[in-house]
mmCIF file of C-alpha atoms in Angstrom:
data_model
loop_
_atom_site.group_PDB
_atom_site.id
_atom_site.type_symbol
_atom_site.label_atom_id
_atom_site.label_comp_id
_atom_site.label_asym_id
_atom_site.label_seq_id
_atom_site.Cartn_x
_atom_site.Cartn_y
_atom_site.Cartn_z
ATOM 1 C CA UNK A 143 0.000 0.000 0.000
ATOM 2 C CA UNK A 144 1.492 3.238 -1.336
ATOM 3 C CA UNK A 145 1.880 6.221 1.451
ATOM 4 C CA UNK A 146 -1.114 8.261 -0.426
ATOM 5 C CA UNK A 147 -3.357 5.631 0.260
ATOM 6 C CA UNK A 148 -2.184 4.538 3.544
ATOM 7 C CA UNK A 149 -3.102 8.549 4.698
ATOM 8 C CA UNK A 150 -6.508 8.767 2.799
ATOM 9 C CA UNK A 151 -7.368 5.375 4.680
ATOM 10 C CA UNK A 152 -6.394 6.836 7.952
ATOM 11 C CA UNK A 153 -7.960 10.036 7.530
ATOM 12 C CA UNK A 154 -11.054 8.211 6.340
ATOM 13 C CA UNK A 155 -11.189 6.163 9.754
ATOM 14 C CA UNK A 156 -10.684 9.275 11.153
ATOM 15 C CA UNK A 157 -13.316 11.131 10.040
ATOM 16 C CA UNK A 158 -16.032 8.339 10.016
ATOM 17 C CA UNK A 159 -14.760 7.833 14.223
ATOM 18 C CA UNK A 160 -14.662 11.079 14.637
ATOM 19 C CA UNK A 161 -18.364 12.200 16.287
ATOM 20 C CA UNK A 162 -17.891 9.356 18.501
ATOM 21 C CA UNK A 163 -14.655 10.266 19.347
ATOM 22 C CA UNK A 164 -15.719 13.271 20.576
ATOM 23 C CA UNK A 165 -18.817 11.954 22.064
ATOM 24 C CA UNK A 166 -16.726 9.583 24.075
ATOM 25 C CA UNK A 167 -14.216 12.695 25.088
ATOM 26 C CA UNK A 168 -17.116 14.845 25.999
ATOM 27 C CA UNK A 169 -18.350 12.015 28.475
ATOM 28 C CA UNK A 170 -14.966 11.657 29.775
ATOM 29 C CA UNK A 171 -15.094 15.595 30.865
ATOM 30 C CA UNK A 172 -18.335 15.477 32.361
ATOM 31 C CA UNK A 173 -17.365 12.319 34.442
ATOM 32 C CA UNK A 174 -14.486 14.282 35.609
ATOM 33 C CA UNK A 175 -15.778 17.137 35.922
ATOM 34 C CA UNK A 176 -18.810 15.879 38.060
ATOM 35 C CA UNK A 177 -16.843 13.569 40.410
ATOM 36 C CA UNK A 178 -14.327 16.271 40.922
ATOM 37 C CA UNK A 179 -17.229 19.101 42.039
ATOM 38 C CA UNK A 180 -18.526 16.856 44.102
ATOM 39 C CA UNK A 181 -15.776 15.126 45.252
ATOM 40 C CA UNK A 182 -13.994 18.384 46.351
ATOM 41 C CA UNK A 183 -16.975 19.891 48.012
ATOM 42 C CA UNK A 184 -17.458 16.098 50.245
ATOM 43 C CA UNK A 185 -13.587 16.230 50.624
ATOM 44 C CA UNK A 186 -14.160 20.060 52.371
ATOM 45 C CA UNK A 187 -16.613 18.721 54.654
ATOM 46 C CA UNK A 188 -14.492 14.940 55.633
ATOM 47 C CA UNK A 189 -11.615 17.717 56.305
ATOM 48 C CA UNK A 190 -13.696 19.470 58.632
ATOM 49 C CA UNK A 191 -14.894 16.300 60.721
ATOM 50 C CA UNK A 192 -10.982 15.244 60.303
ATOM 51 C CA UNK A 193 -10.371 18.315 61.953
ATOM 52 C CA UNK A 194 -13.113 18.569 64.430
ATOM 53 C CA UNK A 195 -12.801 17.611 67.741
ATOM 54 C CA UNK A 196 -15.322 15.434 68.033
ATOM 55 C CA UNK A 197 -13.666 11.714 68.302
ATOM 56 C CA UNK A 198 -15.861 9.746 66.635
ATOM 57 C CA UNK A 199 -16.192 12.281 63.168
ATOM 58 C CA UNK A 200 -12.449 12.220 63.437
ATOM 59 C CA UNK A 201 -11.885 8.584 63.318
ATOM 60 C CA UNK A 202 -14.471 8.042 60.752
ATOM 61 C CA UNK A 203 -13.379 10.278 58.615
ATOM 62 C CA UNK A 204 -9.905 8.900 58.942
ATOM 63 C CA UNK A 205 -10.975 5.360 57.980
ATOM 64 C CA UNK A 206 -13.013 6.858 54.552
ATOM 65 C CA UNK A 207 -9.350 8.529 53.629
ATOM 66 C CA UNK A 208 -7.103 5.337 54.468
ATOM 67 C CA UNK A 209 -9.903 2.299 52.960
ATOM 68 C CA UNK A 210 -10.310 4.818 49.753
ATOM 69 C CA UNK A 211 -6.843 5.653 49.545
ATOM 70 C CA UNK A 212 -5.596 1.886 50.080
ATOM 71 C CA UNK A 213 -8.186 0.380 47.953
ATOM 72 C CA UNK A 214 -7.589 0.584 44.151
ATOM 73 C CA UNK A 215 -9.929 2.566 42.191
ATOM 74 C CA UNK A 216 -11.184 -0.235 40.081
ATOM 75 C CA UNK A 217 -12.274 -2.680 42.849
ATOM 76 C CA UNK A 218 -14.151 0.725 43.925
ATOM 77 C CA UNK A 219 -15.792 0.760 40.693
ATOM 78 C CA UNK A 220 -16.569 -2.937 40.750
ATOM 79 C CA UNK A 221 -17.623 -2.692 43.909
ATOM 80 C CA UNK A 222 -19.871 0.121 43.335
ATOM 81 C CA UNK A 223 -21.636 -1.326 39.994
ATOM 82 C CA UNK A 224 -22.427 -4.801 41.393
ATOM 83 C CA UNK A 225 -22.864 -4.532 44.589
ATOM 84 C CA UNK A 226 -25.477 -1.580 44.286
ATOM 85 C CA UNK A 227 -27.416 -3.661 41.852
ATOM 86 C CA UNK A 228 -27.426 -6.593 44.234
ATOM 87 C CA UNK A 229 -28.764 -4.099 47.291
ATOM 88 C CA UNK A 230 -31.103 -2.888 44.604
ATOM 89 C CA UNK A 231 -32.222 -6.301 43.643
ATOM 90 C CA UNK A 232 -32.571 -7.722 47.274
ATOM 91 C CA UNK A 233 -34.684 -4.652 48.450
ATOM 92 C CA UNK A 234 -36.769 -4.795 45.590
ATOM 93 C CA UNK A 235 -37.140 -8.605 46.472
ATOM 94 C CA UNK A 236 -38.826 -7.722 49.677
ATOM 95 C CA UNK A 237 -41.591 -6.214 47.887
ATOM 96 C CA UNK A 238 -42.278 -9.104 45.218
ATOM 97 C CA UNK A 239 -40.149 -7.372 42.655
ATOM 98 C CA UNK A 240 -37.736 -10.394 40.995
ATOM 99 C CA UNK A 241 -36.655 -9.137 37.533
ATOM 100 C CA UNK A 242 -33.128 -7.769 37.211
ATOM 101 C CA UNK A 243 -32.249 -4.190 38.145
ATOM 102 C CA UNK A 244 -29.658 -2.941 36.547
ATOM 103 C CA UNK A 245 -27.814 1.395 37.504
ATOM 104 C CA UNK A 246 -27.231 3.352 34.868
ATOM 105 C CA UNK A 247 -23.164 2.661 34.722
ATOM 106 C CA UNK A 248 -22.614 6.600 33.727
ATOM 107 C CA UNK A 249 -24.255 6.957 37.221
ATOM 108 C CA UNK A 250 -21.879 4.592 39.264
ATOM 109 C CA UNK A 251 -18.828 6.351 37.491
ATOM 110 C CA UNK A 252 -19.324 9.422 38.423
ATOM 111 C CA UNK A 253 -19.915 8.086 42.307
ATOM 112 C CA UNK A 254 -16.418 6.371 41.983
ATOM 113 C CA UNK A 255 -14.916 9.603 40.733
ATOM 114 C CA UNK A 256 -16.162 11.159 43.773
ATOM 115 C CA UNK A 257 -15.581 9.223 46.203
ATOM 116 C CA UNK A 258 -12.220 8.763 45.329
ATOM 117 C CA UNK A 259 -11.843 12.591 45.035
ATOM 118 C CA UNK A 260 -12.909 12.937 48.210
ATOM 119 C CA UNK A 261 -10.509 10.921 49.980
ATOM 120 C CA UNK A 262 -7.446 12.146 48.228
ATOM 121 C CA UNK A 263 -8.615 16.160 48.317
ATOM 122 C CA UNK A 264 -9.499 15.940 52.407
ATOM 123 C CA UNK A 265 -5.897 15.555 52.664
ATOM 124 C CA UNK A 266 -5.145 18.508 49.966
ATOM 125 C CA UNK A 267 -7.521 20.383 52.399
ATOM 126 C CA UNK A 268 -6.088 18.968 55.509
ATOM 127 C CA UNK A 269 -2.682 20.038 54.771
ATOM 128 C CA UNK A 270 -3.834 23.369 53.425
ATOM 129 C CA UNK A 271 -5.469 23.930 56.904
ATOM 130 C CA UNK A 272 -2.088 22.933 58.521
ATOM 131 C CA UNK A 273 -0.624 25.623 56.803
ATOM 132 C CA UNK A 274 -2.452 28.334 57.782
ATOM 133 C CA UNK A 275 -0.598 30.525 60.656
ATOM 134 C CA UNK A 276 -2.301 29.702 63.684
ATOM 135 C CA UNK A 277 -2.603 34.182 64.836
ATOM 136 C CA UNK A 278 -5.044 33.695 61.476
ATOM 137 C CA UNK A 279 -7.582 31.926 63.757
ATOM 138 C CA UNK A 280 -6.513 33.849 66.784
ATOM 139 C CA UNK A 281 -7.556 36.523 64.965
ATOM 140 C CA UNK A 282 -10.671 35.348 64.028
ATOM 141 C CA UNK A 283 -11.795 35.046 67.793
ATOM 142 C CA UNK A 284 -10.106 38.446 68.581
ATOM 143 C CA UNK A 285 -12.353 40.684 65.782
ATOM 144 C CA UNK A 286 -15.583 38.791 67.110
ATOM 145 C CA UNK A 287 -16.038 36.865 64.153
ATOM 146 C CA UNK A 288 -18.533 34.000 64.634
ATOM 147 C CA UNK A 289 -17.043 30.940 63.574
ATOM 148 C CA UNK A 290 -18.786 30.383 60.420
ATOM 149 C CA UNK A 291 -17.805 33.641 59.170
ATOM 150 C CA UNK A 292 -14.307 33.453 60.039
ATOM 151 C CA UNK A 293 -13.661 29.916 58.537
ATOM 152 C CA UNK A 294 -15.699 31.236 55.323
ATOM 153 C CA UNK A 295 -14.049 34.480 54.993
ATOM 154 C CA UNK A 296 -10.522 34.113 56.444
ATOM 155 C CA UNK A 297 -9.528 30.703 56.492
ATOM 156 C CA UNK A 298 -10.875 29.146 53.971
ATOM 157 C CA UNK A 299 -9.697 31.624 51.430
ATOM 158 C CA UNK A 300 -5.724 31.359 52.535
ATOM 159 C CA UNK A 301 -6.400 27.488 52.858
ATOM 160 C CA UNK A 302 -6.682 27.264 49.254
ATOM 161 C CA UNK A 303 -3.781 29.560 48.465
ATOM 162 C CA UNK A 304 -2.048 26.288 49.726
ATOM 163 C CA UNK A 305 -4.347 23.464 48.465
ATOM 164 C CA UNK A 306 -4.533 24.299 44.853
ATOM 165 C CA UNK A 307 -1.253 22.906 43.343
ATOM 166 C CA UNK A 308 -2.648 19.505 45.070
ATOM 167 C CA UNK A 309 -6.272 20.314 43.614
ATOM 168 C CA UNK A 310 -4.816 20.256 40.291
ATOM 169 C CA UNK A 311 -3.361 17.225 40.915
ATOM 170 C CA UNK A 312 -6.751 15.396 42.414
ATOM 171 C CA UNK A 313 -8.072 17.000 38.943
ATOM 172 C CA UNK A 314 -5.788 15.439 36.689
ATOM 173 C CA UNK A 315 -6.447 11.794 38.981
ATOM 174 C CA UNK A 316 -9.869 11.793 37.941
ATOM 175 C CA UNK A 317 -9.526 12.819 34.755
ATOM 176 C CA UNK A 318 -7.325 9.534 34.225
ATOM 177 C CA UNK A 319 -9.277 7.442 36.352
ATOM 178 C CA UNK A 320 -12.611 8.080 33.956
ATOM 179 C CA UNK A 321 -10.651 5.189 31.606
ATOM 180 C CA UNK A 322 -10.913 2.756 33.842
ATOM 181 C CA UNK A 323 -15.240 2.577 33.965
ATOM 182 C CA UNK A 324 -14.585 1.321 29.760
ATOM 183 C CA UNK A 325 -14.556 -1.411 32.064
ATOM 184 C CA UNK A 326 -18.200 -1.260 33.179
ATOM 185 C CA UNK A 327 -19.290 -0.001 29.617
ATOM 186 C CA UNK A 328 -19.682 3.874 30.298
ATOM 187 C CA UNK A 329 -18.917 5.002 26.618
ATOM 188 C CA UNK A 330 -15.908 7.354 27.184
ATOM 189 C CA UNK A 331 -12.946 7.944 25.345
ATOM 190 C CA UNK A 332 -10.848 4.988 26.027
ATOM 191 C CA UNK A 333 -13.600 2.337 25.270
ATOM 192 C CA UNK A 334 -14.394 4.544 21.821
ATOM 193 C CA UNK A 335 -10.852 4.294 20.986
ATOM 194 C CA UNK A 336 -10.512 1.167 21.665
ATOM 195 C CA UNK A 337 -13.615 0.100 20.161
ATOM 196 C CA UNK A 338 -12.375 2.153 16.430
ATOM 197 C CA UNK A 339 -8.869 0.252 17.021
ATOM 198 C CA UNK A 340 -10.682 -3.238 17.108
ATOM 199 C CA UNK A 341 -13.040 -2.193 13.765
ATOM 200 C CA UNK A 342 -10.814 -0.268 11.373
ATOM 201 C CA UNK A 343 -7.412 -2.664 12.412
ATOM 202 C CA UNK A 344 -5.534 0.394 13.969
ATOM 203 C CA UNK A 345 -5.799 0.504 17.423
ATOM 204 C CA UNK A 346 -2.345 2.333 17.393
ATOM 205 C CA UNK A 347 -3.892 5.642 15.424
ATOM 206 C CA UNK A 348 -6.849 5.588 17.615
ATOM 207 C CA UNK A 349 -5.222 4.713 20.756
ATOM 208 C CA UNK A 350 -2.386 7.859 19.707
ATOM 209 C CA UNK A 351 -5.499 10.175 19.450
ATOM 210 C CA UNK A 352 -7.091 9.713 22.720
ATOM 211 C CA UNK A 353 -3.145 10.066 23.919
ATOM 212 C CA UNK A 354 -3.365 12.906 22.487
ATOM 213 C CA UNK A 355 -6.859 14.281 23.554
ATOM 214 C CA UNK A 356 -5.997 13.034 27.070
ATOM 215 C CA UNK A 357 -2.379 15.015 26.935
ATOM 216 C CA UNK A 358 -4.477 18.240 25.627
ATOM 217 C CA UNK A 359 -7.403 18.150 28.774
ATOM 218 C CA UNK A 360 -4.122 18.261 31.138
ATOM 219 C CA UNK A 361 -1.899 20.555 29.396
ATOM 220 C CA UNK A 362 -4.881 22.852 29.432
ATOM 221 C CA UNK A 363 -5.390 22.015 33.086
ATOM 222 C CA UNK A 364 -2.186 22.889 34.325
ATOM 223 C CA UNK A 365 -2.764 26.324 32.656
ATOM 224 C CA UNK A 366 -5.488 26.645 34.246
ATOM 225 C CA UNK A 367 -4.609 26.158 37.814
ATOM 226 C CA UNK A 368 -1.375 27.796 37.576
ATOM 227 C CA UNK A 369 -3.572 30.883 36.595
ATOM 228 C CA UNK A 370 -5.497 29.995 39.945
ATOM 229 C CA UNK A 371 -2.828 30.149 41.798
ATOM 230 C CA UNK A 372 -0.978 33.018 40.346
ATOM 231 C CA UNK A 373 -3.911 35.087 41.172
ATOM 232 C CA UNK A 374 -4.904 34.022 44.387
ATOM 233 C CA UNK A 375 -0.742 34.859 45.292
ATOM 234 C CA UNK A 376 -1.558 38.186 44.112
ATOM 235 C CA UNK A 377 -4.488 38.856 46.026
#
């Protein structure tokens, strides 16, 4: 096969993928992009218990950080899809329902994402809260400031002046852990790819694009959050 050919057959694989290419990337985004909102915001709250000084928030909230943390993502994700169908399945069973029950798998991906989020970004927060002088909270207490107020307005705001380089990080960790629900059939980028590399014979084009799509979401990322953090230095 001359070289002409060989590049009007890849380009026409290309284009014929090429809406579910970007189908698959767009679902990839949202995954991310969901788990990581939520993620972030449960992370913020797990911090606070972590923090707390109640004993018994504390602990739990220590062992959600170390089983999350020490448990690989996929067995989460495995965990989640078939073991919430069987709960599902053996409540409905208590009310004569037998037939099988199957969760939406876009649904259990973007739980995964967030729960594994969460436990890695309460210890982004956690440190960030470390970090911030202690006359910051003294000073808090000495203007009057009701707690609330103070931890929205004063702490909170330096605390991510020092979580945000590991924020970016968490980011880019979910972003990369969306390829591993291909597994449980969520139609993202990876399983796309992989499914044009199986039909057209050239799973090393399709597999180089997502590379490449995959390389562009992080490089724009980093951008992104270096902004962040140049302005938040500023201000």
């Amino acid at each position: 096969m001359s070289a002409a050919s060989l590049s009007a057959l890849f380009s026409w694989d290309v284009l014929a993928w090429s809406k579910p290419l970007l189908k698959g990337l767009g679902v990839t985004v949202i995954c991310a992009l969901l788990g990581y909102l939520f993620g972030a915001l449960l992370g913020l709250l797990i911090a606070f218990a972590k923090l707390g000084s109640s004993r018994l928030l504390s602990g739990t909230a220590t062992a959600y950080t170390v089983l999350l943390r020490g448990v690989p993502p996929l067995l989460v994700i495995f965990l989640l899809f078939f073991g919430t169908n069987s709960l599902l399945m053996w409540i409905a069973s208590g009310f004569g329902y037998n037939d099988y029950i199957e969760i939406d798998a876009f649904f259990i991906g973007v739980i995964a994402v967030t729960l594994v989020v969460a436990a890695y970004s309460t210890e982004v927060y956690r440190s960030g809260f470390k970090a911030v002088p202690i006359g910051q909270f003294e000073a808090c207490h000495a203007l009057g400031l009701r707690p609330m107020h103070g931890m929205l307005f004063v702490v909170i705001p330096q605390m991510l002046r020092f979580a945000l380089p590991g924020l970016g990080n968490v980011w880019i960790m979910a972003v990369k852990e969306t390829t591993l629900l291909s597994i449980i059939a969520v139609s993202e980028l990876m399983r796309v790819a992989s499914s044009a590399g199986r039909t057209t014979g050239q799973p090393f084009l399709f597999y180089g694009l997502a590379a490449l799509a995959y390389f562009t979401i992080v490089l724009v990322s980093n951008r992104f959050f270096h902004w962040m953090e140049d302005r938040l230095r500023h201000s």
